[in-house]
PDB file of C-alpha atoms in Angstrom:
ATOM      1  CA  UNK R   1      -0.733-166.009 -66.912  1.00 74.00           C
ATOM      2  CA  UNK R   2       1.273-162.884 -66.381  1.00 82.00           C
ATOM      3  CA  UNK R   3       0.770-162.932 -62.759  1.00 82.00           C
ATOM      4  CA  UNK R   4       1.907-166.624 -62.621  1.00 82.00           C
ATOM      5  CA  UNK R   5       5.130-165.621 -64.482  1.00 86.00           C
ATOM      6  CA  UNK R   6       5.683-162.727 -62.148  1.00 84.00           C
ATOM      7  CA  UNK R   7       5.430-165.095 -59.068  1.00 83.00           C
ATOM      8  CA  UNK R   8       7.847-167.628 -60.637  1.00 87.00           C
ATOM      9  CA  UNK R   9      10.707-165.317 -61.342  1.00 88.00           C
ATOM     10  CA  UNK R  10      11.740-164.745 -57.610  1.00 85.00           C
ATOM     11  CA  UNK R  11      11.633-168.456 -56.954  1.00 82.00           C
ATOM     12  CA  UNK R  12      13.715-169.186 -59.988  1.00 85.00           C
ATOM     13  CA  UNK R  13      16.409-166.559 -58.905  1.00 85.00           C
ATOM     14  CA  UNK R  14      16.571-168.355 -55.409  1.00 79.00           C
ATOM     15  CA  UNK R  15      16.864-171.561 -57.070  1.00 80.00           C
ATOM     16  CA  UNK R  16      19.952-170.482 -59.015  1.00 81.00           C
ATOM     17  CA  UNK R  17      21.663-170.064 -55.674  1.00 75.00           C
ATOM     18  CA  UNK R  18      21.400-173.543 -54.154  1.00 71.00           C
ATOM     19  CA  UNK R  19      24.916-174.125 -52.832  1.00 62.00           C
ATOM     20  CA  UNK R  20      26.192-177.569 -53.553  1.00 68.00           C
ATOM     21  CA  UNK R  21      28.409-179.580 -56.022  1.00 71.00           C
ATOM     22  CA  UNK R  22      26.593-178.158 -59.160  1.00 81.00           C
ATOM     23  CA  UNK R  23      27.020-174.680 -58.076  1.00 80.00           C
ATOM     24  CA  UNK R  24      30.843-174.979 -57.702  1.00 77.00           C
ATOM     25  CA  UNK R  25      31.322-177.160 -60.753  1.00 81.00           C
ATOM     26  CA  UNK R  26      29.429-174.506 -62.846  1.00 85.00           C
ATOM     27  CA  UNK R  27      31.790-171.779 -61.627  1.00 81.00           C
ATOM     28  CA  UNK R  28      34.779-173.920 -62.052  1.00 79.00           C
ATOM     29  CA  UNK R  29      33.994-174.999 -65.708  1.00 84.00           C
ATOM     30  CA  UNK R  30      32.864-171.416 -66.650  1.00 86.00           C
ATOM     31  CA  UNK R  31      36.164-169.971 -65.322  1.00 82.00           C
ATOM     32  CA  UNK R  32      38.575-172.443 -66.838  1.00 79.00           C
ATOM     33  CA  UNK R  33      36.761-173.522 -70.123  1.00 83.00           C
ATOM     34  CA  UNK R  34      34.618-170.545 -70.961  1.00 85.00           C
ATOM     35  CA  UNK R  35      31.162-169.369 -71.519  1.00 89.00           C
ATOM     36  CA  UNK R  36      30.017-172.080 -73.997  1.00 90.00           C
ATOM     37  CA  UNK R  37      31.163-174.903 -71.799  1.00 91.00           C
ATOM     38  CA  UNK R  38      29.638-173.512 -68.643  1.00 91.00           C
ATOM     39  CA  UNK R  39      26.315-172.964 -70.542  1.00 94.00           C
ATOM     40  CA  UNK R  40      26.253-176.394 -71.931  1.00 94.00           C
ATOM     41  CA  UNK R  41      26.962-177.815 -68.481  1.00 92.00           C
ATOM     42  CA  UNK R  42      24.103-175.777 -67.061  1.00 93.00           C
ATOM     43  CA  UNK R  43      21.771-177.051 -69.814  1.00 94.00           C
ATOM     44  CA  UNK R  44      22.412-180.564 -68.496  1.00 94.00           C
ATOM     45  CA  UNK R  45      21.641-179.509 -64.933  1.00 92.00           C
ATOM     46  CA  UNK R  46      18.293-177.932 -65.877  1.00 93.00           C
ATOM     47  CA  UNK R  47      17.343-181.065 -67.834  1.00 94.00           C
ATOM     48  CA  UNK R  48      17.807-183.101 -64.658  1.00 92.00           C
ATOM     49  CA  UNK R  49      15.647-180.540 -62.792  1.00 91.00           C
ATOM     50  CA  UNK R  50      12.967-180.785 -65.456  1.00 92.00           C
ATOM     51  CA  UNK R  51      13.126-184.701 -65.055  1.00 91.00           C
ATOM     52  CA  UNK R  52      12.710-184.535 -61.464  1.00 88.00           C
ATOM     53  CA  UNK R  53      10.101-181.882 -61.819  1.00 89.00           C
ATOM     54  CA  UNK R  54       7.962-184.132 -63.978  1.00 88.00           C
ATOM     55  CA  UNK R  55       8.497-187.163 -61.703  1.00 86.00           C
ATOM     56  CA  UNK R  56       7.321-185.003 -58.688  1.00 83.00           C
ATOM     57  CA  UNK R  57       4.337-183.660 -60.471  1.00 83.00           C
ATOM     58  CA  UNK R  58       2.893-187.066 -61.493  1.00 83.00           C
ATOM     59  CA  UNK R  59       3.882-188.851 -58.285  1.00 76.00           C
ATOM     60  CA  UNK R  60       1.864-186.109 -56.355  1.00 70.00           C
ATOM     61  CA  UNK R  61      -0.920-185.523 -58.938  1.00 66.00           C
ATOM     62  CA  UNK R  62      -3.446-187.349 -56.664  1.00 62.00           C
ATOM     63  CA  UNK R  63      -2.164-185.550 -53.712  1.00 59.00           C
ATOM     64  CA  UNK R  64      -2.676-182.220 -55.159  1.00 59.00           C
ATOM     65  CA  UNK R  65      -6.218-183.233 -56.186  1.00 58.00           C
ATOM     66  CA  UNK R  66      -7.081-184.147 -52.623  1.00 56.00           C
ATOM     67  CA  UNK R  67      -5.439-180.969 -50.945  1.00 52.00           C
ATOM     68  CA  UNK R  68      -8.557-178.712 -51.294  1.00 51.00           C
ATOM     69  CA  UNK R  69     -10.625-181.455 -49.501  1.00 52.00           C
ATOM     70  CA  UNK R  70      -8.014-182.750 -46.969  1.00 56.00           C
ATOM     71  CA  UNK R  71      -5.882-179.651 -45.933  1.00 56.00           C
ATOM     72  CA  UNK R  72      -4.262-181.818 -43.488  1.00 59.00           C
ATOM     73  CA  UNK R  73      -2.114-183.019 -46.385  1.00 58.00           C
ATOM     74  CA  UNK R  74      -0.408-179.823 -46.405  1.00 64.00           C
ATOM     75  CA  UNK R  75       1.559-181.213 -43.443  1.00 71.00           C
ATOM     76  CA  UNK R  76       3.088-183.542 -45.594  1.00 67.00           C
ATOM     77  CA  UNK R  77       4.663-181.029 -47.954  1.00 65.00           C
ATOM     78  CA  UNK R  78       5.469-178.883 -44.986  1.00 73.00           C
ATOM     79  CA  UNK R  79       7.427-181.578 -43.260  1.00 77.00           C
ATOM     80  CA  UNK R  80       9.356-182.239 -46.592  1.00 71.00           C
ATOM     81  CA  UNK R  81      10.504-178.647 -46.793  1.00 70.00           C
ATOM     82  CA  UNK R  82      11.235-178.250 -43.079  1.00 80.00           C
ATOM     83  CA  UNK R  83      13.627-181.251 -42.868  1.00 80.00           C
ATOM     84  CA  UNK R  84      15.194-180.239 -46.305  1.00 71.00           C
ATOM     85  CA  UNK R  85      15.766-176.636 -44.823  1.00 75.00           C
ATOM     86  CA  UNK R  86      17.083-177.977 -41.600  1.00 82.00           C
ATOM     87  CA  UNK R  87      19.639-180.210 -43.458  1.00 78.00           C
ATOM     88  CA  UNK R  88      20.807-177.334 -45.400  1.00 69.00           C
ATOM     89  CA  UNK R  89      20.880-175.132 -42.406  1.00 77.00           C
ATOM     90  CA  UNK R  90      22.914-177.200 -40.113  1.00 79.00           C
ATOM     91  CA  UNK R  91      25.018-179.212 -42.481  1.00 69.00           C
ATOM     92  CA  UNK R  92      28.400-177.189 -43.224  1.00 58.00           C
ATOM     93  CA  UNK R  93      30.756-180.136 -44.147  1.00 54.00           C
ATOM     94  CA  UNK R  94      31.047-179.149 -47.845  1.00 50.00           C
ATOM     95  CA  UNK R  95      34.428-179.505 -49.477  1.00 50.00           C
ATOM     96  CA  UNK R  96      36.173-176.225 -50.582  1.00 47.00           C
ATOM     97  CA  UNK R  97      38.142-178.068 -53.175  1.00 44.00           C
ATOM     98  CA  UNK R  98      36.389-177.731 -56.504  1.00 45.00           C
ATOM     99  CA  UNK R  99      35.601-180.762 -58.424  1.00 44.00           C
ATOM    100  CA  UNK R 100      37.623-181.151 -61.411  1.00 46.00           C
ATOM    101  CA  UNK R 101      36.205-181.519 -64.875  1.00 42.00           C
ATOM    102  CA  UNK R 102      38.630-183.649 -67.023  1.00 44.00           C
ATOM    103  CA  UNK R 103      37.141-182.917 -70.377  1.00 44.00           C
ATOM    104  CA  UNK R 104      38.245-181.296 -73.507  1.00 50.00           C
ATOM    105  CA  UNK R 105      36.690-177.797 -74.011  1.00 45.00           C
ATOM    106  CA  UNK R 106      35.225-179.035 -77.279  1.00 49.00           C
ATOM    107  CA  UNK R 107      33.551-182.108 -75.788  1.00 81.00           C
ATOM    108  CA  UNK R 108      30.250-180.349 -75.198  1.00 84.00           C
ATOM    109  CA  UNK R 109      28.307-183.645 -75.001  1.00 88.00           C
ATOM    110  CA  UNK R 110      30.420-184.828 -72.250  1.00 88.00           C
ATOM    111  CA  UNK R 111      29.818-181.522 -70.258  1.00 90.00           C
ATOM    112  CA  UNK R 112      26.050-181.846 -70.877  1.00 93.00           C
ATOM    113  CA  UNK R 113      25.929-185.288 -69.497  1.00 91.00           C
ATOM    114  CA  UNK R 114      28.061-184.438 -66.608  1.00 88.00           C
ATOM    115  CA  UNK R 115      25.877-181.699 -65.599  1.00 89.00           C
ATOM    116  CA  UNK R 116      22.886-183.771 -65.910  1.00 92.00           C
ATOM    117  CA  UNK R 117      24.326-186.543 -63.735  1.00 89.00           C
ATOM    118  CA  UNK R 118      25.681-184.069 -61.053  1.00 83.00           C
ATOM    119  CA  UNK R 119      22.156-182.909 -60.569  1.00 84.00           C
ATOM    120  CA  UNK R 120      20.555-186.220 -61.091  1.00 84.00           C
ATOM    121  CA  UNK R 121      22.498-188.076 -58.345  1.00 79.00           C
ATOM    122  CA  UNK R 122      21.229-185.544 -55.738  1.00 73.00           C
ATOM    123  CA  UNK R 123      17.801-187.016 -54.360  1.00 70.00           C
ATOM    124  CA  UNK R 124      17.448-183.853 -52.540  1.00 72.00           C
ATOM    125  CA  UNK R 125      16.498-182.078 -55.834  1.00 79.00           C
ATOM    126  CA  UNK R 126      13.514-184.402 -56.181  1.00 77.00           C
ATOM    127  CA  UNK R 127      12.454-183.783 -52.597  1.00 74.00           C
ATOM    128  CA  UNK R 128      12.743-179.884 -53.207  1.00 78.00           C
ATOM    129  CA  UNK R 129      10.621-180.150 -56.369  1.00 84.00           C
ATOM    130  CA  UNK R 130       7.943-182.243 -54.747  1.00 79.00           C
ATOM    131  CA  UNK R 131       7.637-179.674 -51.827  1.00 76.00           C
ATOM    132  CA  UNK R 132       7.444-176.669 -54.241  1.00 80.00           C
ATOM    133  CA  UNK R 133       4.731-178.421 -56.349  1.00 81.00           C
ATOM    134  CA  UNK R 134       2.548-179.259 -53.246  1.00 75.00           C
ATOM    135  CA  UNK R 135       2.914-175.519 -52.349  1.00 74.00           C
ATOM    136  CA  UNK R 136       2.179-173.783 -55.577  1.00 79.00           C
ATOM    137  CA  UNK R 137      -0.169-176.364 -57.082  1.00 76.00           C
ATOM    138  CA  UNK R 138      -3.272-175.436 -55.110  1.00 72.00           C
ATOM    139  CA  UNK R 139      -2.667-171.743 -55.807  1.00 75.00           C
ATOM    140  CA  UNK R 140      -2.555-172.474 -59.575  1.00 79.00           C
ATOM    141  CA  UNK R 141      -5.907-174.495 -59.269  1.00 77.00           C
ATOM    142  CA  UNK R 142      -3.964-177.644 -60.291  1.00 73.00           C
ATOM    143  CA  UNK R 143      -4.409-176.591 -64.038  1.00 82.00           C
ATOM    144  CA  UNK R 144      -1.743-178.153 -66.208  1.00 82.00           C
ATOM    145  CA  UNK R 145      -1.392-175.105 -68.387  1.00 88.00           C
ATOM    146  CA  UNK R 146      -0.784-172.779 -65.503  1.00 88.00           C
ATOM    147  CA  UNK R 147       1.592-175.205 -63.757  1.00 87.00           C
ATOM    148  CA  UNK R 148       3.650-175.515 -66.956  1.00 89.00           C
ATOM    149  CA  UNK R 149       3.547-171.694 -67.448  1.00 91.00           C
ATOM    150  CA  UNK R 150       4.747-171.240 -63.914  1.00 91.00           C
ATOM    151  CA  UNK R 151       7.591-173.752 -63.796  1.00 90.00           C
ATOM    152  CA  UNK R 152       8.829-172.813 -67.378  1.00 92.00           C
ATOM    153  CA  UNK R 153       9.053-169.223 -65.976  1.00 92.00           C
ATOM    154  CA  UNK R 154      10.971-170.378 -62.859  1.00 92.00           C
ATOM    155  CA  UNK R 155      13.373-172.447 -64.896  1.00 92.00           C
ATOM    156  CA  UNK R 156      13.763-169.572 -67.326  1.00 93.00           C
ATOM    157  CA  UNK R 157      14.698-167.248 -64.573  1.00 92.00           C
ATOM    158  CA  UNK R 158      16.801-169.967 -63.077  1.00 92.00           C
ATOM    159  CA  UNK R 159      18.753-170.253 -66.467  1.00 92.00           C
ATOM    160  CA  UNK R 160      19.144-166.435 -66.958  1.00 94.00           C
ATOM    161  CA  UNK R 161      20.578-166.077 -63.517  1.00 92.00           C
ATOM    162  CA  UNK R 162      23.020-168.887 -64.185  1.00 91.00           C
ATOM    163  CA  UNK R 163      24.166-167.140 -67.335  1.00 93.00           C
ATOM    164  CA  UNK R 164      25.117-164.025 -65.253  1.00 91.00           C
ATOM    165  CA  UNK R 165      26.760-166.476 -62.800  1.00 89.00           C
ATOM    166  CA  UNK R 166      28.868-168.056 -65.776  1.00 90.00           C
ATOM    167  CA  UNK R 167      29.847-164.591 -67.099  1.00 90.00           C
ATOM    168  CA  UNK R 168      31.008-163.489 -63.681  1.00 87.00           C
ATOM    169  CA  UNK R 169      32.443-166.915 -62.733  1.00 82.00           C
ATOM    170  CA  UNK R 170      36.191-165.735 -62.264  1.00 74.00           C
ATOM    171  CA  UNK R 171      35.180-162.849 -59.964  1.00 76.00           C
ATOM    172  CA  UNK R 172      32.553-165.062 -58.031  1.00 71.00           C
ATOM    173  CA  UNK R 173      35.109-167.822 -57.265  1.00 67.00           C
ATOM    174  CA  UNK R 174      37.503-165.387 -55.711  1.00 70.00           C
ATOM    175  CA  UNK R 175      34.732-163.735 -53.549  1.00 70.00           C
ATOM    176  CA  UNK R 176      33.019-167.110 -52.440  1.00 63.00           C
ATOM    177  CA  UNK R 177      34.949-167.573 -49.191  1.00 67.00           C
ATOM    178  CA  UNK R 178      34.032-170.343 -46.795  1.00 68.00           C
ATOM    179  CA  UNK R 179      32.171-167.869 -44.497  1.00 74.00           C
ATOM    180  CA  UNK R 180      30.131-166.357 -47.192  1.00 69.00           C
ATOM    181  CA  UNK R 181      29.165-169.716 -48.608  1.00 67.00           C
ATOM    182  CA  UNK R 182      27.937-170.782 -45.122  1.00 73.00           C
ATOM    183  CA  UNK R 183      25.863-167.525 -44.739  1.00 75.00           C
ATOM    184  CA  UNK R 184      24.378-168.296 -48.220  1.00 67.00           C
ATOM    185  CA  UNK R 185      23.421-171.844 -47.340  1.00 71.00           C
ATOM    186  CA  UNK R 186      21.967-170.691 -43.909  1.00 78.00           C
ATOM    187  CA  UNK R 187      19.794-168.032 -45.639  1.00 77.00           C
ATOM    188  CA  UNK R 188      18.429-170.627 -47.987  1.00 70.00           C
ATOM    189  CA  UNK R 189      17.942-172.956 -45.125  1.00 75.00           C
ATOM    190  CA  UNK R 190      15.901-170.452 -43.117  1.00 82.00           C
ATOM    191  CA  UNK R 191      13.675-169.626 -46.318  1.00 75.00           C
ATOM    192  CA  UNK R 192      12.851-173.370 -46.600  1.00 72.00           C
ATOM    193  CA  UNK R 193      12.227-173.828 -42.865  1.00 82.00           C
ATOM    194  CA  UNK R 194       9.824-170.934 -42.772  1.00 82.00           C
ATOM    195  CA  UNK R 195       7.987-172.146 -45.973  1.00 73.00           C
ATOM    196  CA  UNK R 196       7.773-175.693 -44.214  1.00 75.00           C
ATOM    197  CA  UNK R 197       6.287-174.280 -41.063  1.00 84.00           C
ATOM    198  CA  UNK R 198       3.807-172.068 -42.813  1.00 77.00           C
ATOM    199  CA  UNK R 199       2.675-175.071 -44.751  1.00 70.00           C
ATOM    200  CA  UNK R 200       2.439-177.288 -41.581  1.00 77.00           C
ATOM    201  CA  UNK R 201       0.433-174.560 -39.943  1.00 80.00           C
ATOM    202  CA  UNK R 202      -1.736-174.178 -42.912  1.00 71.00           C
ATOM    203  CA  UNK R 203      -2.776-177.994 -42.471  1.00 68.00           C
ATOM    204  CA  UNK R 204      -4.196-177.194 -38.874  1.00 73.00           C
ATOM    205  CA  UNK R 205      -6.015-174.029 -39.731  1.00 66.00           C
ATOM    206  CA  UNK R 206      -9.582-173.480 -41.352  1.00 55.00           C
ATOM    207  CA  UNK R 207      -9.516-173.234 -45.065  1.00 51.00           C
ATOM    208  CA  UNK R 208      -9.908-169.556 -45.074  1.00 49.00           C
ATOM    209  CA  UNK R 209      -7.010-168.649 -42.921  1.00 49.00           C
ATOM    210  CA  UNK R 210      -3.329-168.315 -43.819  1.00 47.00           C
ATOM    211  CA  UNK R 211      -4.135-169.116 -47.374  1.00 49.00           C
ATOM    212  CA  UNK R 212      -1.168-169.905 -49.478  1.00 46.00           C
ATOM    213  CA  UNK R 213      -3.000-168.350 -52.439  1.00 48.00           C
ATOM    214  CA  UNK R 214      -2.909-165.046 -50.677  1.00 50.00           C
ATOM    215  CA  UNK R 215       0.767-165.573 -50.279  1.00 49.00           C
ATOM    216  CA  UNK R 216       1.344-166.098 -53.963  1.00 48.00           C
ATOM    217  CA  UNK R 217      -0.669-163.019 -54.614  1.00 49.00           C
ATOM    218  CA  UNK R 218       1.579-161.020 -52.446  1.00 46.00           C
ATOM    219  CA  UNK R 219       4.689-162.218 -54.441  1.00 45.00           C
ATOM    220  CA  UNK R 220       2.896-161.254 -57.594  1.00 48.00           C
ATOM    221  CA  UNK R 221       2.449-157.571 -56.306  1.00 49.00           C
TER     222      UNK R 221
END
């Protein structure tokens, strides 16, 4: 269990730096309305992640059960991550203008709902979680307890990193120039592209080669 948590923490850290509308709204809200408002907004975002994660898990449950007997199904998850990574890498038409949150600082319920909806309307989040589950599921032996532990630790690391972002919101807003944002997006895109290619190759290799389980073990170490 400790090993699963150690492997999940780096992924949670990377997840917190997905650059998109939620990223900028979180910084804007934290800088203008304070820590509590940013934190409540972030809880709504994480609830949407949990919602998509549950959908992705149950929709891919049968797929996970068949991965050990049909390695070619790894290609499916690899293609998902590859396409998602290429989209992030080549797409640079984001808006520099920060979204405005026309909400009173005391309206925490409204902030929570807006955080949830901002993440919920992005279908790419579901695609992302589906790809992650297909990658890590077999390495966790598809055991529900281990999967719950892994993703709880991942989301916990995500939340802690976001709390740091909320505290440093004003400084981060000043330092996040367009060029720096593009660099971050491209790095994340490259990481997802590499993961997708590895997963696709895994589907064409014998079972004892290029083991994803061994990759998870390297992260744990």
